Amino acid sequence: MTDRIVQIKRLRDRNDFATHVQSLGIATSLPIGDRAMLARPIEVHGHSLANRFAVLPMEGWDGTTDGRSTDLVRRRWERFGASGAALIWGGEAVAVRPDGRANPRQLCIGPESLADLTELRAITLDASHGEPPMIGLQLTHSGRWARPTGAFEPRIVFRHPFLDDRVGVTDDSVLTDTELDDLVGDFVRASVVARDAGFDFVDVKHCHGYLLHELLAGFARPGRYGGSLSNRLRFFDEVVAGIRRDAPELHIGMRLSAFDLAPHVAGDDGRGVPIADDYPFAFGGDGSGVGIDLSESHELADHLVAAGVELLCVTAGSPYYCPHAQRPAYFPPSDGYLPPRDPLHEVARLFDVARDLASVHPQLRIVATGASYLQEWLPDISAGLVDGGVAMIGYGRGVLSYPELPRDVVTGVDVARERLCRTFSDCTTAPRNSLVSGCYPLDDFYKQMPERRALTAAKRAAEQARGGRRS
Ligand SMILES: Cc1cc2nc3c(=O)[nH]c(=O)nc-3n(C[C@H](O)[C@H](O)[C@H](O)COP(=O)(O)O)c2cc1C
Ligand code: SF4
């Protein structure tokens, strides 16, 4: 089926691209802008940022088993700094306590990690050369997807008929209100460490199916943390209050899955299909499992403004159950499915949602995501998006293959096409098979790693399971 989707690298010029997006009916969602827009400064919390690029959080499944950094982590952060992006959104997901890790090699934050985190920030700044970027740290609890020692150890907000079996949920997995109260303290203590390590802000992560994102969908959860939107935002409010009390200099951001979809699985032809058409579990969903309704996302944005939060990074869904919505790809990861439709539709939807939120909430600095799929067209379409009121463009997978793209774009250097991320998804397939993440196809460093052989075998096995369809 992917053979019928036009690969981006085959769209040779502006005419080709324009004709293609017109044929898909998404031309107005992906307008071409003037690249000079991306070199315009922007003010965030009183700091002038030199350009409109933000490096998105990208973890590597490559810390130590006690949550500390390694040479691989340090190399990645150095490349984040070398990107020339004016904002480093979060670096990577860092768990606020050991049992909240999504894998045994995820970083974990506590007083003992202060030196590591100080060093990671310094490495990023040193590599940045020109204007120092604003740097945040992403704080998380993996909730349903927690695997602190390898096996699933889910901690959840509510019982979920479509996801519980995937991770071995029992009644004991449901966090009580008192346990959530305690977890607020973990987020606040982690924020104090982030402040002491010199970070400008923390991202209180509300996306991708992890705990705080699931809290937003606790429509039917009883008690103080469920039901009304104000109850579902209680956790965030308490973390904000704690940070204002204990680390008042620290800014706060939120990475939000602004909409969610029903879990998707491979259908008969290998393409993703939703497993339900009546789906009342999606924050920002319309109940159908595939449609969106942003009314609560807008209410949440109002809430952020009232709380003095300026930074909102707009993403969607979860890599575990609807990866196509969040990281559009031509080649799916080994645990994924072929794209349900041309992935440009997913980029268009992510951009439309970012634009919509930006236009209604001009006080927020919105960072859009999902741009790596645009490849050659990333600079021009990102410029169009910024022209439409979105503050910054996030750069995720591409930073693994071609970190300096933002610097090249803002300084007018030709984009190095051979380094563009082609959405092979190896950086997702590797950790799905317990290997460290990285750009194995395009980054020489990973190309030469012995893990590449195991990755190739895993990809072949996934392809066979799909009946010969490529991943
Ligand atoms: C290997 C890999 C690691 C990621 N790690 C994180 C993470 O730590 N935190 C997070 O919020 N998102 C993470 N993401 C999602 C990205 O930040 C981003 O939202 C996604 O890749 C889409 O943006 P892009 O099209 O520029 O890649 C990760 C994605 C990949 C592929
Ligand atoms: S492995 Fe490299 S080319 Fe493939 S999606 Fe990841 S960054 Fe892009």
Coordinates of C-alpha atoms and ligand atoms in Angstrom, one line a residue:
M1 CA 0.0 0.0 0.0
T2 CA 2.8 2.4 0.8
D3 CA 3.7 2.0 -2.9
R4 CA 0.6 4.1 -3.7
I5 CA 1.7 6.9 -1.4
V6 CA 4.0 9.4 -3.1
Q7 CA 7.4 9.6 -1.3
I8 CA 8.3 13.1 -0.5
K9 CA 11.7 12.9 -2.2
R10 CA 9.9 12.2 -5.5
L11 CA 8.2 15.7 -5.4
R12 CA 10.9 17.5 -7.3
D13 CA 9.8 21.2 -7.3
R14 CA 7.3 23.6 -5.9
N15 CA 4.8 22.8 -8.6
D16 CA 5.0 19.0 -7.9
F17 CA 4.5 19.7 -4.2
A18 CA 1.6 22.1 -4.7
T19 CA -0.1 19.8 -7.2
H20 CA 0.3 16.9 -4.7
V21 CA -1.1 18.6 -1.6
Q22 CA -3.9 20.0 -3.7
S23 CA -4.8 16.5 -4.9
L24 CA -4.9 15.5 -1.2
G25 CA -7.2 18.4 -0.4
I26 CA -4.7 19.8 2.2
A27 CA -3.1 22.7 0.3
T28 CA -4.4 25.3 2.8
S29 CA -3.0 23.4 5.7
L30 CA 0.5 23.3 4.3
P31 CA 1.2 26.7 2.7
I32 CA 4.6 27.6 1.6
G33 CA 6.1 30.6 3.4
D34 CA 9.2 32.7 3.2
R35 CA 12.1 31.0 5.0
A36 CA 13.2 34.4 6.4
M37 CA 10.3 34.0 8.9
L38 CA 12.3 31.2 10.6
A39 CA 15.2 33.6 11.4
R40 CA 13.0 36.1 13.1
P41 CA 13.5 36.4 16.9
I42 CA 10.7 35.8 19.3
E43 CA 10.2 36.7 22.9
V44 CA 9.5 33.9 25.4
H45 CA 9.1 34.8 29.1
G46 CA 11.1 38.0 28.5
H47 CA 14.0 36.2 26.7
S48 CA 14.6 37.0 23.1
L49 CA 15.0 33.7 21.2
A50 CA 17.1 34.0 18.0
N51 CA 15.0 31.9 15.6
R52 CA 11.8 29.8 15.3
F53 CA 13.3 26.3 15.7
A54 CA 12.8 24.1 18.7
V55 CA 14.5 20.7 19.2
L56 CA 11.8 18.3 20.4
P57 CA 12.5 15.8 23.2
M58 CA 14.1 12.7 21.8
E59 CA 15.0 9.9 24.2
G60 CA 17.5 7.2 23.3
W61 CA 16.8 4.2 25.6
D62 CA 20.5 4.6 26.4
G63 CA 20.9 5.7 30.0
T64 CA 22.3 3.5 32.8
T65 CA 19.9 1.1 34.5
D66 CA 19.9 3.5 37.5
G67 CA 18.8 6.4 35.4
R68 CA 22.0 8.2 34.8
S69 CA 23.5 9.6 31.6
T70 CA 26.0 7.9 29.3
D71 CA 28.2 8.8 26.4
L72 CA 25.3 8.2 24.0
V73 CA 23.1 10.5 26.0
R74 CA 25.8 13.2 26.1
R75 CA 26.4 12.8 22.3
R76 CA 22.7 13.4 21.6
W77 CA 22.5 16.5 23.8
E78 CA 25.6 17.9 22.2
R79 CA 23.9 17.5 18.8
F80 CA 20.8 19.2 20.2
G81 CA 23.0 22.2 21.0
A82 CA 24.8 22.1 17.6
S83 CA 21.4 22.3 15.8
G84 CA 21.3 26.1 16.2
A85 CA 17.7 25.8 17.4
A86 CA 16.8 28.7 19.8
L87 CA 14.7 26.4 22.1
I88 CA 15.6 22.9 23.4
W89 CA 12.2 21.6 24.4
G90 CA 12.9 19.1 27.2
G91 CA 15.9 17.3 25.9
E92 CA 14.3 13.9 26.6
A93 CA 11.7 12.4 28.9
V94 CA 13.1 12.1 32.4
A95 CA 11.2 10.1 35.0
V96 CA 10.4 11.8 38.3
R97 CA 10.8 8.5 40.1
P98 CA 12.3 5.1 39.3
D99 CA 9.0 3.2 38.9
G100 CA 7.8 5.8 36.4
R101 CA 10.3 4.9 33.8
A102 CA 9.1 3.6 30.4
N103 CA 12.2 1.4 30.0
P104 CA 15.1 0.3 32.2
R105 CA 17.4 2.8 30.4
Q106 CA 15.3 5.9 30.7
L107 CA 16.9 8.8 32.7
C108 CA 15.6 9.4 36.2
I109 CA 15.8 12.6 38.2
G110 CA 16.6 13.0 41.8
P111 CA 19.3 14.8 43.9
E112 CA 21.8 12.2 42.8
S113 CA 21.4 13.2 39.1
L114 CA 22.1 16.9 39.7
A115 CA 25.6 16.7 38.4
D116 CA 24.6 14.7 35.3
L117 CA 21.8 17.1 34.4
T118 CA 24.1 20.1 35.0
E119 CA 26.6 18.6 32.6
L120 CA 24.0 17.8 29.9
R121 CA 22.8 21.4 29.9
A122 CA 26.4 22.6 29.8
I123 CA 27.2 20.3 26.9
T124 CA 24.2 21.6 25.0
L125 CA 25.1 25.2 25.6
D126 CA 28.8 24.7 24.7
A127 CA 27.8 23.1 21.4
S128 CA 25.4 25.9 20.5
H129 CA 28.0 28.5 19.5
G130 CA 26.0 31.7 18.7
E131 CA 23.1 32.8 20.9
P132 CA 22.5 30.4 23.8
P133 CA 19.2 28.5 23.4
M134 CA 16.5 28.4 26.1
I135 CA 16.7 24.9 27.6
G136 CA 13.9 22.9 29.3
L137 CA 13.7 19.5 30.9
Q138 CA 10.8 17.2 30.2
L139 CA 9.5 15.6 33.4
T140 CA 7.3 12.4 33.2
H141 CA 5.7 9.5 34.8
S142 CA 5.1 6.7 32.2
G143 CA 1.9 5.5 33.9
R144 CA 0.3 2.7 31.9
W145 CA 3.5 2.2 29.8
A146 CA 5.9 2.0 32.8
R147 CA 8.5 -0.7 32.4
P148 CA 11.1 0.3 34.9
T149 CA 12.9 -3.1 34.9
G150 CA 11.8 -4.4 31.5
A151 CA 8.4 -6.0 32.3
F152 CA 5.3 -3.9 32.3
E153 CA 4.5 -2.4 35.7
P154 CA 1.5 -0.2 34.8
R155 CA 0.2 2.5 37.0
I156 CA -3.0 3.8 35.5
V157 CA -5.8 6.4 36.0
F158 CA -8.7 4.3 34.9
R159 CA -9.5 0.8 33.6
H160 CA -9.3 0.8 29.8
P161 CA -11.1 -1.9 27.8
F162 CA -8.8 -1.7 24.8
L163 CA -5.4 -1.1 26.4
D164 CA -5.4 -3.0 29.8
D165 CA -4.7 -6.4 28.3
R166 CA -1.7 -5.1 26.4
V167 CA 0.2 -4.2 29.6
G168 CA -1.2 -6.6 32.2
V169 CA -3.3 -4.2 34.2
T170 CA -5.0 -5.3 37.4
D171 CA -7.2 -3.4 39.9
D172 CA -4.0 -2.7 41.9
S173 CA -2.6 -0.8 39.0
V174 CA -5.1 2.1 39.5
L175 CA -3.4 5.0 41.3
T176 CA -5.4 6.2 44.3
D177 CA -6.0 9.9 44.9
T178 CA -3.5 9.7 47.8
E179 CA -0.9 8.2 45.5
L180 CA -1.4 11.0 43.0
D181 CA -1.1 13.5 45.8
D182 CA 2.3 12.0 46.6
L183 CA 3.3 12.0 43.0
V184 CA 2.7 15.8 42.8
G185 CA 5.5 16.1 45.4
D186 CA 7.8 14.0 43.1
F187 CA 7.2 16.4 40.2
V188 CA 7.9 19.4 42.4
R189 CA 11.1 17.9 43.9
A190 CA 12.3 17.0 40.4
S191 CA 11.6 20.6 39.3
V192 CA 13.8 22.0 42.1
V193 CA 16.6 19.7 40.8
A194 CA 16.0 20.9 37.3
R195 CA 16.2 24.5 38.5
D196 CA 19.4 23.8 40.4
A197 CA 20.9 22.2 37.3
G198 CA 20.3 25.5 35.5
F199 CA 17.3 24.6 33.2
D200 CA 15.1 27.5 32.2
F201 CA 11.9 25.6 32.3
V202 CA 10.3 22.2 33.0
D203 CA 7.8 20.5 30.7
V204 CA 5.1 18.8 32.8
K205 CA 4.5 16.2 30.2
H206 CA 0.8 15.6 29.3
C207 CA 1.1 13.6 26.1
H208 CA 1.6 10.3 24.3
G209 CA -0.5 8.1 26.6
Y210 CA 1.7 8.6 29.7
L211 CA 0.3 9.2 33.1
L212 CA -0.6 12.9 33.0
H213 CA -2.1 12.5 29.5
E214 CA -4.2 9.6 30.7
L215 CA -5.3 11.8 33.6
L216 CA -6.8 14.3 31.1
A217 CA -9.0 11.4 29.7
G218 CA -10.2 10.4 33.2
F219 CA -13.8 11.6 32.3
A220 CA -15.3 8.7 34.3
R221 CA -12.8 8.5 37.1
P222 CA -14.4 9.3 40.5
G223 CA -12.7 11.5 43.1
R224 CA -10.7 14.6 43.1
Y225 CA -8.6 13.9 40.0
G226 CA -11.4 12.7 37.6
G227 CA -14.6 13.9 36.0
S228 CA -14.7 17.7 35.3
L229 CA -11.8 19.3 33.4
S230 CA -10.9 21.3 36.5
N231 CA -10.5 18.0 38.4
R232 CA -8.5 16.4 35.5
L233 CA -6.2 19.5 35.7
R234 CA -5.9 19.4 39.4
F235 CA -2.6 17.5 39.3
F236 CA -1.1 20.0 37.0
D237 CA -2.4 22.9 39.1
E238 CA -0.8 21.4 42.2
V239 CA 2.5 20.9 40.5
V240 CA 2.4 24.5 39.3
A241 CA 1.7 25.7 42.8
G242 CA 4.5 23.6 44.2
I243 CA 7.0 24.9 41.6
R244 CA 6.0 28.5 42.2
R245 CA 6.6 27.9 46.0
D246 CA 9.9 26.0 45.8
A247 CA 11.5 27.0 42.5
P248 CA 9.8 30.4 41.6
E249 CA 12.5 31.3 39.0
L250 CA 11.6 28.2 36.9
H251 CA 9.3 28.6 33.9
I252 CA 6.7 25.9 33.2
G253 CA 5.7 24.4 29.9
M254 CA 3.3 21.7 28.8
R255 CA 3.7 19.2 26.0
L256 CA 0.2 18.2 25.2
S257 CA -1.5 15.5 23.1
A258 CA -4.1 18.0 22.0
F259 CA -6.1 15.3 20.5
D260 CA -6.1 11.5 20.7
L261 CA -7.4 8.6 18.6
A262 CA -8.6 5.1 19.2
P263 CA -5.8 2.5 19.2
H264 CA -5.0 1.4 15.6
V265 CA -3.9 -2.1 14.4
A266 CA -3.0 -3.5 11.1
G267 CA -6.0 -4.3 8.9
D268 CA -6.1 -7.1 6.2
D269 CA -4.0 -5.0 3.9
G270 CA -1.5 -4.0 6.6
R271 CA -2.8 -0.5 6.9
G272 CA -3.8 1.0 10.3
V273 CA -7.5 0.8 11.2
P274 CA -9.1 1.9 14.5
I275 CA -10.1 -1.0 16.8
A276 CA -13.3 0.8 17.8
D277 CA -15.8 3.3 16.3
D278 CA -17.3 4.2 19.7
Y279 CA -14.4 5.5 21.8
P280 CA -15.1 7.7 24.8
F281 CA -11.4 7.7 26.1
A282 CA -9.8 10.3 23.9
F283 CA -8.9 13.7 25.3
G284 CA -9.6 16.0 22.3
G285 CA -11.5 13.3 20.5
D286 CA -15.1 13.4 19.2
G287 CA -16.0 9.9 20.4
S288 CA -15.6 8.2 17.0
G289 CA -12.0 7.1 17.6
V290 CA -10.8 8.9 14.5
G291 CA -12.3 12.4 14.7
I292 CA -11.2 15.3 16.8
D293 CA -13.0 17.9 19.0
L294 CA -10.7 20.6 20.4
S295 CA -13.1 22.3 22.8
E296 CA -11.4 20.9 25.9
S297 CA -7.9 21.6 24.4
H298 CA -9.0 25.2 24.1
E299 CA -10.3 25.3 27.7
L300 CA -7.0 23.8 28.8
A301 CA -5.1 26.5 26.8
D302 CA -7.1 29.2 28.6
H303 CA -6.2 27.5 31.9
L304 CA -2.5 27.7 31.0
V305 CA -2.8 31.3 30.2
A306 CA -4.5 32.0 33.5
A307 CA -1.7 30.0 35.3
G308 CA 1.0 32.2 33.7
V309 CA 2.2 29.3 31.5
E310 CA 3.5 30.5 28.1
L311 CA 5.0 27.4 26.5
L312 CA 2.7 24.8 24.9
C313 CA 4.0 22.1 22.6
V314 CA 1.3 20.5 20.5
T315 CA 1.5 16.9 19.7
A316 CA -1.1 14.1 19.5
G317 CA -2.0 10.5 20.4
S318 CA 0.5 8.0 21.5
P319 CA 3.4 6.1 19.9
Y320 CA 2.1 2.9 21.5
Y321 CA -1.4 2.8 20.0
C322 CA -1.7 5.4 17.2
P323 CA 1.9 6.3 16.1
H324 CA 0.8 7.6 12.7
A325 CA -1.0 10.5 14.3
Q326 CA 2.1 11.8 16.1
R327 CA 5.1 10.8 14.1
P328 CA 3.9 10.5 10.5
A329 CA 6.1 8.0 8.6
Y330 CA 6.4 6.4 5.3
F331 CA 7.9 3.2 6.8
P332 CA 6.2 2.1 10.0
P333 CA 8.1 0.9 13.1
S334 CA 8.2 -2.9 13.7
D335 CA 5.3 -2.8 16.1
G336 CA 3.3 -0.5 13.8
Y337 CA 1.1 -0.7 10.7
L338 CA 1.2 0.8 7.2
P339 CA 0.0 4.4 7.0
P340 CA -3.9 4.5 7.0
R341 CA -3.6 7.4 4.4
D342 CA -0.9 9.7 3.0
P343 CA 1.1 10.7 6.1
L344 CA 0.9 14.3 4.8
H345 CA -2.7 14.3 6.1
E346 CA -1.3 13.7 9.6
V347 CA 1.2 16.5 9.3
A348 CA -1.6 18.8 8.0
R349 CA -3.8 17.8 11.0
L350 CA -1.0 18.5 13.5
F351 CA -0.3 21.8 11.9
D352 CA -4.0 22.8 11.7
V353 CA -4.4 22.1 15.4
A354 CA -1.3 24.1 16.3
R355 CA -2.5 27.0 14.1
D356 CA -6.0 26.9 15.6
L357 CA -4.7 26.9 19.2
A358 CA -2.2 29.7 18.3
S359 CA -4.9 31.9 16.7
V360 CA -7.3 31.6 19.7
H361 CA -4.6 32.0 22.4
P362 CA -2.1 34.5 21.2
Q363 CA -0.6 34.8 24.8
L364 CA 0.8 31.2 24.3
R365 CA 4.0 30.4 22.5
I366 CA 2.9 27.4 20.5
V367 CA 5.5 24.8 19.3
A368 CA 4.2 22.7 16.4
T369 CA 5.4 19.1 15.8
G370 CA 5.3 16.4 13.2
A371 CA 7.4 18.3 10.7
S372 CA 10.2 15.8 10.0
Y373 CA 8.0 14.0 7.5
L374 CA 8.1 17.1 5.3
Q375 CA 11.8 16.5 4.5
E376 CA 12.8 18.9 1.6
W377 CA 9.7 20.9 2.3
L378 CA 10.3 21.3 6.0
P379 CA 11.8 24.8 5.8
D380 CA 9.2 26.3 3.4
I381 CA 6.1 24.8 5.1
S382 CA 7.4 25.6 8.6
A383 CA 7.8 29.2 7.5
G384 CA 4.2 29.2 6.3
L385 CA 3.1 27.8 9.6
V386 CA 5.0 30.5 11.5
D387 CA 3.6 33.1 9.2
G388 CA 0.2 31.8 10.3
G389 CA 0.8 32.6 13.9
V390 CA 2.5 29.5 15.3
A391 CA 5.5 30.6 17.4
M392 CA 8.0 27.8 16.6
I393 CA 8.5 24.7 14.7
G394 CA 9.6 21.6 16.5
Y395 CA 12.3 19.3 15.0
G396 CA 12.2 15.7 16.3
R397 CA 13.4 12.7 14.3
G398 CA 15.3 14.9 11.9
V399 CA 17.6 16.1 14.6
L400 CA 19.0 12.5 14.8
S401 CA 20.0 12.3 11.2
Y402 CA 20.7 16.0 10.5
P403 CA 21.1 18.1 13.6
E404 CA 22.4 21.2 11.9
L405 CA 19.4 21.7 9.6
P406 CA 18.0 24.6 11.7
R407 CA 21.3 26.4 11.6
D408 CA 21.6 25.8 7.9
V409 CA 18.1 27.1 7.2
V410 CA 18.5 30.3 9.3
T411 CA 21.9 31.1 7.8
G412 CA 20.8 30.4 4.2
V413 CA 23.0 27.3 3.7
D414 CA 21.6 24.8 1.2
V415 CA 19.9 21.9 2.9
A416 CA 22.0 18.7 2.7
R417 CA 19.3 16.4 1.2
E418 CA 21.3 13.2 1.8
R419 CA 21.1 13.9 5.6
L420 CA 17.3 14.4 5.7
C421 CA 15.3 12.0 7.9
R422 CA 13.3 9.8 5.5
T423 CA 11.1 8.4 8.2
F424 CA 12.5 4.9 8.1
S425 CA 11.4 4.5 11.8
D426 CA 14.6 2.6 12.8
C427 CA 14.9 5.0 15.7
T428 CA 11.6 3.6 17.0
T429 CA 12.0 0.0 15.9
A430 CA 15.4 -0.3 17.7
P431 CA 14.0 0.4 21.2
R432 CA 10.9 -1.7 20.5
N433 CA 13.5 -4.5 20.2
S434 CA 15.4 -3.5 23.3
L435 CA 18.2 -1.8 21.4
V436 CA 19.4 1.8 21.9
S437 CA 17.7 4.3 19.7
G438 CA 19.5 6.3 17.0
C439 CA 19.5 7.0 13.3
Y440 CA 21.0 3.7 12.1
P441 CA 20.4 4.4 8.4
L442 CA 21.9 7.9 8.2
D443 CA 24.1 8.6 11.2
D444 CA 27.6 7.0 10.6
F445 CA 28.1 6.6 14.3
Y446 CA 25.0 4.3 14.6
K447 CA 25.6 2.7 11.1
Q448 CA 28.7 1.2 12.6
M449 CA 27.3 -0.1 15.8
P450 CA 27.0 -3.8 16.3
E451 CA 23.3 -3.4 17.2
R452 CA 22.6 -2.6 13.6
R453 CA 22.7 -6.3 12.8
A454 CA 20.0 -7.2 15.4
L455 CA 18.0 -4.2 14.1
T456 CA 18.0 -5.6 10.5
A457 CA 16.9 -9.0 11.8
A458 CA 14.1 -7.4 13.8
K459 CA 12.9 -5.5 10.7
R460 CA 13.0 -8.6 8.6
A461 CA 10.9 -10.5 11.1
A462 CA 8.4 -7.7 11.3
E463 CA 8.2 -7.5 7.5
Q464 CA 7.5 -11.3 7.3
A465 CA 4.8 -11.0 9.9
R466 CA 3.2 -8.3 7.7
G467 CA 3.2 -10.8 4.8
G468 CA 6.2 -9.2 3.0
R469 CA 5.0 -5.6 3.3
R470 CA 7.9 -3.3 4.0
S471 CA 8.6 -1.5 7.2
Ligands
LIG1 C1 13.3 7.9 18.9 C2 12.3 8.9 19.4 C3 12.3 9.3 20.7 C4 11.4 10.2 21.2 N1 11.5 10.6 22.5 C5 10.5 11.5 23.0 C6 10.6 12.0 24.3 O1 11.5 11.6 25.1 N2 9.6 12.8 24.8 C7 8.6 13.2 24.0 O2 7.7 14.0 24.4 N3 8.5 12.8 22.7 C8 9.5 12.0 22.2 N4 9.4 11.6 20.9 C9 8.4 12.2 19.9 C10 9.1 13.4 19.2 O3 9.5 14.4 20.2 C11 8.2 14.1 18.1 O4 7.0 14.5 18.7 C12 7.9 13.1 17.0 O5 9.0 12.5 16.6 C13 7.3 14.0 15.8 O6 8.1 15.0 15.4 P1 9.0 14.9 14.1 O7 8.1 14.7 13.0 O8 9.8 16.1 14.0 O9 9.9 13.7 14.3 C14 10.3 10.7 20.4 C15 10.3 10.2 19.0 C16 11.2 9.3 18.6 C17 11.1 8.9 17.1
SF4_2 S1 16.0 6.2 11.9 FE1 16.8 8.2 11.0 S2 15.8 8.4 9.1 FE2 14.7 6.9 10.2 S3 13.0 7.9 11.2 FE3 14.7 7.8 12.7 S4 15.8 9.7 12.3 FE4 14.5 9.4 10.6

